[in-house]
Amino acid sequence: MWRRTYLFFLLVRIYFALSPSYIHPDENFQGPEIIAGQIFGYTNLKTWEFTSSKPVRSLFPLWPVYGLPMQVLQSVWTETGKEAVAPRLIYYALRLLMFVLSFVLEDWAIHDLVQSPRERRVAVVLVASSYVTWTYQTHTFSNAVETLVVLWSVVMTQRILDHKHRSSVLSSALLGSLVAFGLFNRVTIPAFLLPSGLYLVPHFLRKPFSLLALCMTFILTSILAIAVDTYFYQPSSTESFFQILRSDPTITPLNSLLYNASTSNLSLHGLHPPYQHLIASLPLLLGPALLLCWYIRKPSLSIFSALSATVILSFFPHQEPRFLLPAVPLVLSSISVPRHRALRRSWFISWIIFNAILGMLMGIYHQGGVVPAQLWLGEQQQHDPEIAQVFWWRTYSPPVWLLGGKDLDTVNLMGMKAEEMTDRVLGAINSHKGDGPRSIGLVAPRSSVDLDAWIKKTKNRIVFEQIWMTKSHLNLDDLDVEEDGVRGTLERVVGRRGLVIWKVSRHPEAHR
């Protein structure tokens, strides 16, 4: 029975992996956006993490996770005689890759961490049935990669502890490389691995060669990462490169730590109270499973790692649920379901409902039109290059690399006020000096009533032509309960869900 249940949730995971929802801009701009520009030469947008004088994002973990698959895809595509790999193919190939990494590495780690066959079956099904596994783990987040690194670091630690009388040099060496890789991926990983370090102290005192192996691989992996980052951020000749590497290396984890230690820096991203993770992040990630934390089977390294990260990361004033992503499989593999039949049944029903709702929201509808719209615009440029500029309003930042290098100017208006948006669009239309009307693109949610008013007001001067639309899009940033009320907000945001691409131009009569 549990195998059929697991296979069902595996199919659900594949479905969400291939659903183009857009949970957070970081899933594109901190990975595929940069690497696609390097490999395929696509026009891309480098965010502040990569353009700062003290860059905080390392290229080192991006190459094996995204760069290598892209290189393989390009090589295979070249063999077919075709000129370029379609961005749509690259996008879905990366999603499938994240699914495979989750299916193989995450589920395998859970098998290793839970020793009892009966408890293992429960843990595997719980992790497989979590919407976090369906959505976050199948998206190109650095947090998803961090989850895998944390799990396997805990696995390596557990293997070392289970063989106390052996040196476990190989496991220690692998752990050293994992920790270094994880540190350059996200500087938050020590918060999860502090208990592992404390557990290993007695072993390292007894077996110093294990400590030596760990330190050596950590140092060598870190040197390689620093070399990759220094070469990327300070490109130079071979001779100059080694001189720069010795005198002024780019150490991104240090830059990230210093940046996040400043409250003024974090205020640019939003400040939260120290209990944000406890009252918001964990309930959003775990839902009913949080109630079962009272039913921890026994104190374990997994639960201590999750607890350690929650406490330590709560000291930083900028907190987002995805920062605790590794805690989800750690907690789910440590809890027990209620033994009382009625209570167990009630809990499972609530667990299924919670994950079904959050899975649909985060896996399908959340900003779900952005990626398909951008892919369509890039493909449309091959056939109808009349639109040379597209304004995006009240959506997440569209990934520029999905245009495939097409000559299309992307302007992100973010949450700009309606009056300012209309001024920008009209300014772009009126700036055209050639013969005939100038057309520009405007991408906006269907729920934006301000746009309806503008279309109605300017119908004799401006032509709005709907050229693309999807209903699989929810703009949660457009919620305005204070003005519209709960019912009005739901009718507008949910009832009028969707994303539209408008072709906007001056009315032909306006030229006379």
XYZ file of C-alpha atoms in Angstrom:
512
model
C 0.000 0.000 0.000
C 2.719 2.476 0.948
C 4.560 1.801 -2.337
C 1.469 2.693 -4.379
C 0.998 5.801 -2.275
C 4.641 6.787 -2.775
C 4.422 6.232 -6.554
C 1.270 8.361 -6.702
C 3.011 11.249 -4.965
C 5.997 10.741 -7.251
C 3.711 11.378 -10.230
C 2.355 14.443 -8.451
C 5.938 15.666 -8.019
C 6.609 15.246 -11.746
C 3.419 17.146 -12.576
C 4.411 20.122 -10.446
C 7.994 19.995 -11.721
C 6.626 20.612 -15.221
C 4.165 23.316 -14.117
C 5.706 26.756 -14.755
C 4.771 28.501 -11.517
C 7.107 31.223 -10.304
C 7.556 31.134 -6.535
C 10.293 33.763 -6.213
C 12.553 35.673 -8.658
C 15.636 34.161 -7.004
C 14.858 30.789 -8.561
C 15.857 32.272 -11.908
C 18.099 35.246 -11.199
C 20.436 33.435 -8.786
C 21.104 30.536 -11.143
C 19.811 29.847 -14.665
C 19.762 33.529 -15.663
C 23.521 33.838 -15.094
C 24.625 30.463 -16.446
C 22.445 30.666 -19.579
C 24.133 33.947 -20.417
C 27.560 32.358 -19.982
C 26.899 29.221 -22.032
C 24.461 30.307 -24.735
C 25.376 33.980 -24.901
C 21.789 34.988 -24.147
C 21.065 38.515 -23.028
C 20.573 38.256 -19.276
C 20.009 40.417 -16.246
C 22.632 40.333 -13.518
C 21.131 41.294 -10.179
C 22.935 43.170 -7.421
C 24.297 39.942 -5.929
C 26.536 39.603 -8.999
C 27.244 43.263 -9.809
C 28.220 44.534 -6.360
C 31.854 45.464 -5.716
C 31.706 42.709 -3.095
C 29.621 40.017 -4.852
C 27.705 37.707 -2.524
C 26.801 34.897 -4.954
C 29.261 32.201 -5.961
C 29.411 30.800 -9.490
C 31.067 27.628 -8.226
C 27.913 25.649 -7.254
C 26.005 26.937 -10.282
C 28.265 25.230 -12.817
C 27.743 21.588 -11.769
C 24.031 22.090 -10.992
C 22.982 24.156 -14.030
C 26.045 24.669 -16.207
C 26.896 21.024 -16.831
C 23.330 20.057 -17.889
C 23.184 23.074 -20.182
C 26.528 22.141 -21.737
C 25.349 18.569 -22.318
C 22.086 19.828 -23.808
C 23.966 22.173 -26.126
C 26.307 19.390 -27.270
C 23.433 17.012 -27.986
C 21.516 19.769 -29.780
C 24.541 20.643 -31.927
C 24.826 17.017 -33.027
C 21.309 17.222 -34.463
C 22.427 20.009 -36.789
C 20.214 22.675 -35.246
C 21.639 26.122 -34.520
C 20.480 26.910 -30.995
C 18.745 25.225 -28.080
C 15.265 26.609 -27.473
C 14.922 28.353 -24.071
C 11.701 26.403 -23.505
C 13.622 23.129 -23.747
C 16.343 24.391 -21.391
C 13.780 25.584 -18.851
C 11.908 22.285 -18.656
C 15.149 20.272 -18.765
C 16.315 22.098 -15.638
C 12.975 21.457 -13.954
C 13.254 17.750 -14.731
C 16.814 17.800 -13.423
C 15.646 19.280 -10.108
C 12.961 16.593 -9.942
C 15.552 13.856 -10.483
C 17.865 15.354 -7.838
C 14.983 15.488 -5.386
C 13.756 11.986 -6.212
C 17.199 10.361 -6.046
C 19.184 12.330 -3.474
C 16.469 13.560 -1.116
C 14.543 10.290 -0.929
C 17.749 8.269 -0.674
C 18.917 10.417 2.223
C 15.621 9.821 4.054
C 16.130 6.063 3.615
C 19.566 6.384 5.202
C 18.517 8.617 8.080
C 15.577 6.496 9.280
C 16.725 3.047 10.353
C 13.460 1.321 11.252
C 11.680 -0.064 8.138
C 8.254 0.821 9.530
C 9.267 4.362 10.476
C 11.130 4.733 7.171
C 7.965 4.001 5.200
C 6.097 6.708 7.086
C 8.956 9.212 6.667
C 9.329 8.593 2.931
C 5.596 9.024 2.309
C 5.408 12.172 4.448
C 8.285 13.810 2.575
C 6.893 12.685 -0.786
C 3.434 14.070 0.047
C 4.668 17.517 1.136
C 3.924 20.414 -1.204
C 7.406 21.713 -0.399
C 8.846 18.617 -2.083
C 6.492 19.054 -5.058
C 7.226 22.739 -5.610
C 10.251 24.313 -3.915
C 12.445 21.248 -4.386
C 11.644 20.989 -8.095
C 12.418 24.672 -8.742
C 15.897 26.032 -9.401
C 16.373 27.487 -5.908
C 19.723 27.627 -4.140
C 17.621 26.612 -1.119
C 16.631 23.377 -2.900
C 20.304 22.608 -3.497
C 21.040 23.500 0.131
C 18.409 20.977 1.252
C 20.215 18.172 -0.566
C 23.608 19.236 0.804
C 22.269 19.457 4.369
C 20.603 16.041 4.158
C 23.709 14.334 2.839
C 25.936 16.119 5.331
C 23.735 14.732 8.101
C 23.872 11.296 6.430
C 27.692 11.408 6.302
C 27.804 12.509 9.933
C 25.502 9.678 10.943
C 27.618 7.143 9.062
C 30.737 8.345 10.858
C 28.996 8.139 14.237
C 27.613 4.668 13.489
C 31.157 3.361 12.982
C 32.923 4.874 15.964
C 35.759 2.373 15.916
C 36.673 3.178 12.305
C 38.421 6.276 11.051
C 35.738 6.776 8.359
C 38.239 8.771 6.316
C 36.165 8.548 3.120
C 32.963 9.750 4.804
C 34.906 12.553 6.491
C 36.460 13.595 3.179
C 33.069 13.625 1.477
C 31.628 15.631 4.361
C 34.380 18.235 4.000
C 33.648 18.720 0.303
C 29.894 18.842 0.935
C 30.229 21.511 3.608
C 32.463 23.663 1.376
C 30.112 23.257 -1.594
C 27.133 24.110 0.617
C 28.886 27.141 2.091
C 29.514 28.629 -1.345
C 25.942 27.806 -2.333
C 24.373 29.463 0.735
C 26.159 30.938 3.697
C 23.325 29.781 6.005
C 24.361 26.124 5.926
C 26.447 26.244 9.158
C 23.199 26.950 11.037
C 21.937 23.509 9.992
C 25.232 21.684 10.520
C 26.216 23.020 13.943
C 24.819 19.904 15.723
C 26.750 17.667 13.299
C 29.957 19.460 14.217
C 29.298 19.091 17.940
C 28.445 15.393 17.559
C 31.699 14.788 15.661
C 34.075 16.436 18.155
C 34.615 13.268 20.277
C 35.152 11.179 17.135
C 37.747 13.593 15.748
C 39.571 13.591 19.083
C 39.814 9.800 18.874
C 40.456 9.658 15.113
C 42.505 12.735 14.093
C 43.004 11.397 10.560
C 39.277 11.802 9.994
C 39.542 15.457 10.956
C 42.558 15.851 8.681
C 40.648 14.332 5.744
C 37.673 16.618 6.357
C 39.860 19.740 6.612
C 41.852 18.858 3.496
C 38.827 18.342 1.255
C 37.108 21.410 2.711
C 40.161 23.562 1.984
C 40.742 22.146 -1.501
C 37.078 22.559 -2.488
C 37.064 26.097 -1.079
C 40.223 27.018 -3.010
C 38.637 25.723 -6.208
C 35.465 27.721 -5.502
C 37.436 30.889 -4.782
C 39.407 30.414 -8.002
C 36.201 30.025 -10.048
C 34.639 33.123 -8.483
C 37.805 35.207 -8.812
C 38.086 34.306 -12.493
C 34.420 35.214 -13.095
C 34.332 38.480 -11.183
C 37.867 39.621 -12.046
C 38.555 38.284 -15.552
C 42.209 38.593 -16.543
C 45.074 36.832 -18.268
C 46.487 33.645 -16.782
C 49.493 35.364 -15.216
C 47.430 38.203 -13.775
C 44.791 35.754 -12.535
C 47.193 33.930 -10.213
C 48.470 37.231 -8.917
C 44.917 38.421 -8.193
C 44.076 35.058 -6.624
C 46.930 35.535 -4.159
C 46.454 39.236 -3.415
C 42.739 39.970 -3.861
C 40.623 36.779 -4.129
C 36.840 36.949 -4.382
C 35.436 35.129 -1.347
C 31.681 35.253 -1.784
C 30.631 33.537 1.501
C 32.594 36.159 3.447
C 31.010 38.966 1.426
C 27.562 37.454 1.997
C 28.129 37.103 5.724
C 29.294 40.721 6.042
C 26.352 41.939 3.972
C 23.788 40.039 6.033
C 25.365 41.188 9.286
C 24.233 44.747 8.492
C 20.646 45.576 9.446
C 20.685 48.553 7.068
C 21.411 46.166 4.183
C 18.697 43.732 5.214
C 16.170 46.562 5.553
C 16.266 46.856 1.760
C 14.741 43.378 1.572
C 12.323 43.663 4.495
C 12.779 43.307 8.251
C 10.910 40.784 10.384
C 10.561 40.118 14.114
C 12.746 37.337 15.596
C 9.710 35.065 15.972
C 8.799 35.251 12.245
C 10.135 31.783 11.487
C 8.307 30.281 14.435
C 4.862 31.797 13.849
C 4.877 32.110 10.045
C 7.630 30.223 8.206
C 7.319 26.836 9.909
C 3.486 26.753 9.876
C 3.534 27.683 6.171
C 6.063 24.964 5.338
C 4.852 22.184 7.629
C 1.164 22.905 8.265
C -0.436 20.090 10.325
C 2.940 18.335 10.603
C 4.040 21.069 12.987
C 1.529 19.721 15.521
C 3.295 16.355 15.441
C 6.544 17.865 16.687
C 5.204 16.771 20.073
C 5.401 13.216 18.711
C 9.113 13.148 17.903
C 10.142 9.478 17.929
C 13.391 10.191 19.745
C 15.970 13.000 19.833
C 18.043 12.709 16.669
C 20.635 14.576 14.684
C 17.972 15.431 12.103
C 15.637 17.192 14.515
C 18.531 18.958 16.258
C 19.719 20.263 12.876
C 16.270 21.658 12.076
C 15.971 23.213 15.538
C 19.465 24.695 15.367
C 18.790 26.407 12.027
C 15.427 27.771 13.180
C 16.984 29.346 16.276
C 20.121 30.718 14.613
C 18.418 32.102 11.506
C 15.813 33.798 13.714
C 18.538 36.170 14.910
C 18.774 37.622 11.397
C 16.031 40.241 10.883
C 15.284 39.272 7.262
C 13.424 35.966 7.248
C 11.662 34.061 4.468
C 10.068 30.590 4.655
C 12.414 29.164 1.992
C 15.389 29.867 4.265
C 14.158 26.908 6.365
C 13.597 24.601 3.414
C 16.096 21.945 4.614
C 14.210 21.739 7.903
C 11.148 20.246 6.184
C 12.525 16.756 5.343
C 14.526 16.782 8.597
C 11.344 17.288 10.636
C 9.118 15.013 8.542
C 11.611 12.175 8.886
C 11.632 12.558 12.684
C 7.945 12.729 13.637
C 5.424 9.957 14.290
C 1.793 10.021 13.218
C -0.872 9.601 15.949
C -1.577 5.993 16.909
C -5.245 6.550 17.736
C -7.163 5.560 14.601
C -9.662 8.456 14.562
C -6.966 10.996 15.395
C -4.631 9.575 12.746
C -7.409 9.689 10.146
C -8.249 13.303 10.979
C -4.613 14.310 10.805
C -4.046 12.662 7.422
C -7.130 14.397 5.988
C -5.877 17.785 7.201
C -2.387 16.998 5.832
C -3.759 16.119 2.387
C -5.992 19.210 2.242
C -3.146 21.506 3.357
C -0.716 20.194 0.761
C -3.307 20.072 -2.015
C -4.190 23.746 -1.489
C -0.601 24.969 -1.108
C 0.551 22.699 -3.929
C -2.014 24.148 -6.347
C -1.241 27.692 -5.219
C 2.565 27.553 -5.252
C 2.946 24.899 -7.942
C 0.503 26.150 -10.579
C -1.035 29.572 -9.998
C 1.529 31.659 -8.116
C 2.807 34.078 -10.796
C 2.189 31.141 -13.115
C 1.830 33.219 -16.271
C 5.192 34.978 -16.162
C 7.368 32.190 -17.573
C 4.907 31.082 -20.318
C 4.394 34.723 -21.339
C 8.127 35.384 -21.603
C 8.691 32.174 -23.570
C 5.862 33.119 -25.930
C 7.275 36.620 -26.458
C 10.684 35.208 -27.332
C 9.214 32.731 -29.803
C 6.865 35.349 -31.260
C 9.774 37.634 -32.129
C 10.770 35.194 -34.858
C 7.445 35.755 -36.632
C 6.202 39.207 -35.545
C 9.117 41.476 -34.593
C 6.893 44.573 -34.619
C 6.973 44.782 -30.818
C 10.476 45.804 -29.760
C 9.716 46.793 -26.169
C 7.599 45.114 -23.482
C 6.521 46.639 -20.172
C 5.802 44.270 -17.273
C 3.479 45.666 -14.623
C 2.535 44.162 -11.264
C 4.315 40.861 -11.852
C 7.543 39.286 -10.705
C 10.622 40.191 -12.717
C 10.508 38.166 -15.962
C 13.605 36.013 -16.611
C 15.354 37.742 -19.524
C 17.240 34.617 -20.589
C 13.972 32.961 -21.620
C 13.838 35.317 -24.612
C 16.703 33.318 -26.095
C 18.758 36.375 -26.984
C 15.955 37.965 -29.038
C 16.136 41.741 -29.515
C 13.295 42.616 -27.178
C 13.673 45.344 -24.572
C 12.166 44.185 -21.263
C 11.113 46.936 -18.849
C 10.032 45.891 -15.371
C 7.623 48.446 -13.864
C 7.116 46.244 -10.771
C 4.322 47.601 -8.552
C 4.394 51.111 -9.999
C 1.269 53.241 -9.481
C -1.220 53.132 -12.323
C -0.734 56.812 -13.211
C 3.025 56.376 -13.489
C 2.602 53.210 -15.536
C 0.352 54.930 -18.070
C 2.833 57.797 -18.383
C 5.662 55.365 -19.117
C 3.675 53.425 -21.709
C 2.363 56.561 -23.429
C 5.856 58.019 -23.433
C 7.184 54.928 -25.202
C 4.379 55.043 -27.793
C 4.751 58.757 -28.463
C 8.521 58.557 -28.766
C 8.131 56.784 -32.108
C 9.164 59.143 -34.931
C 8.614 56.849 -37.921
C 5.595 56.412 -40.157
C 2.605 54.517 -38.838
C 1.723 53.538 -35.299
C 4.339 52.252 -32.869
C 3.342 49.119 -30.948
C 4.665 48.156 -27.569
C 3.830 45.213 -25.340
C 2.204 45.505 -21.923
C 2.047 42.466 -19.638
C -0.332 42.858 -16.694
C -2.605 40.756 -14.466
C -6.271 40.508 -15.439
C -7.114 41.501 -11.864
C -5.794 45.059 -12.386
C -8.981 47.146 -12.529
C -6.878 50.293 -13.003
C -5.945 48.983 -16.439
C -9.617 48.452 -17.280
C -10.326 52.091 -16.500
C -7.417 53.290 -18.641
C -8.468 51.146 -21.616
C -12.007 52.505 -21.426
C -10.838 56.095 -21.013
C -8.441 56.082 -23.980
C -10.349 53.869 -26.435
C -10.448 56.635 -29.064
C -6.730 57.399 -28.803
C -5.032 54.125 -27.853
C -5.620 50.658 -29.306
C -5.318 47.700 -26.915
C -5.141 44.313 -28.613
C -5.040 41.213 -26.417
C -2.520 38.913 -28.101
C -1.960 36.331 -25.363
C -3.625 35.281 -22.130
C -3.518 32.563 -19.494
C -5.750 31.997 -16.475
C -3.085 30.044 -14.596
C -1.799 33.110 -12.818
C -2.457 34.543 -9.372
C -0.976 37.846 -8.260
C -0.972 37.681 -4.450
C 0.836 41.031 -4.271
C -2.376 42.631 -5.581
C -4.417 41.804 -2.475
C -6.161 44.891 -1.072
C -8.571 43.741 1.629
C -8.676 47.189 3.247
C -10.130 48.843 0.140
C -12.019 45.989 -1.553
C -12.982 43.887 1.471
C -12.428 40.136 1.680
C -15.146 39.184 -0.800
C -14.246 41.917 -3.280
C -10.564 41.013 -3.126
C -11.234 37.323 -3.757
C -13.627 38.086 -6.627
C -11.019 40.328 -8.259
C -7.786 38.425 -7.595
C -9.117 34.866 -7.807
C -12.214 35.344 -9.962
C -10.272 37.430 -12.481
C -7.058 35.478 -12.186
C -4.803 35.422 -15.187
C -2.099 37.275 -17.069
C -2.552 39.160 -20.338
C -0.162 40.467 -22.984
C -1.531 43.576 -24.656
C -0.299 45.033 -27.922
C -0.625 48.776 -27.367
C -0.455 51.411 -30.104
C -1.876 54.789 -31.009
C -5.269 54.771 -32.706
C -4.906 55.265 -36.492
C -7.237 58.290 -36.265
C -4.837 59.892 -33.785
C -2.224 60.262 -36.582
C -4.415 62.545 -38.654
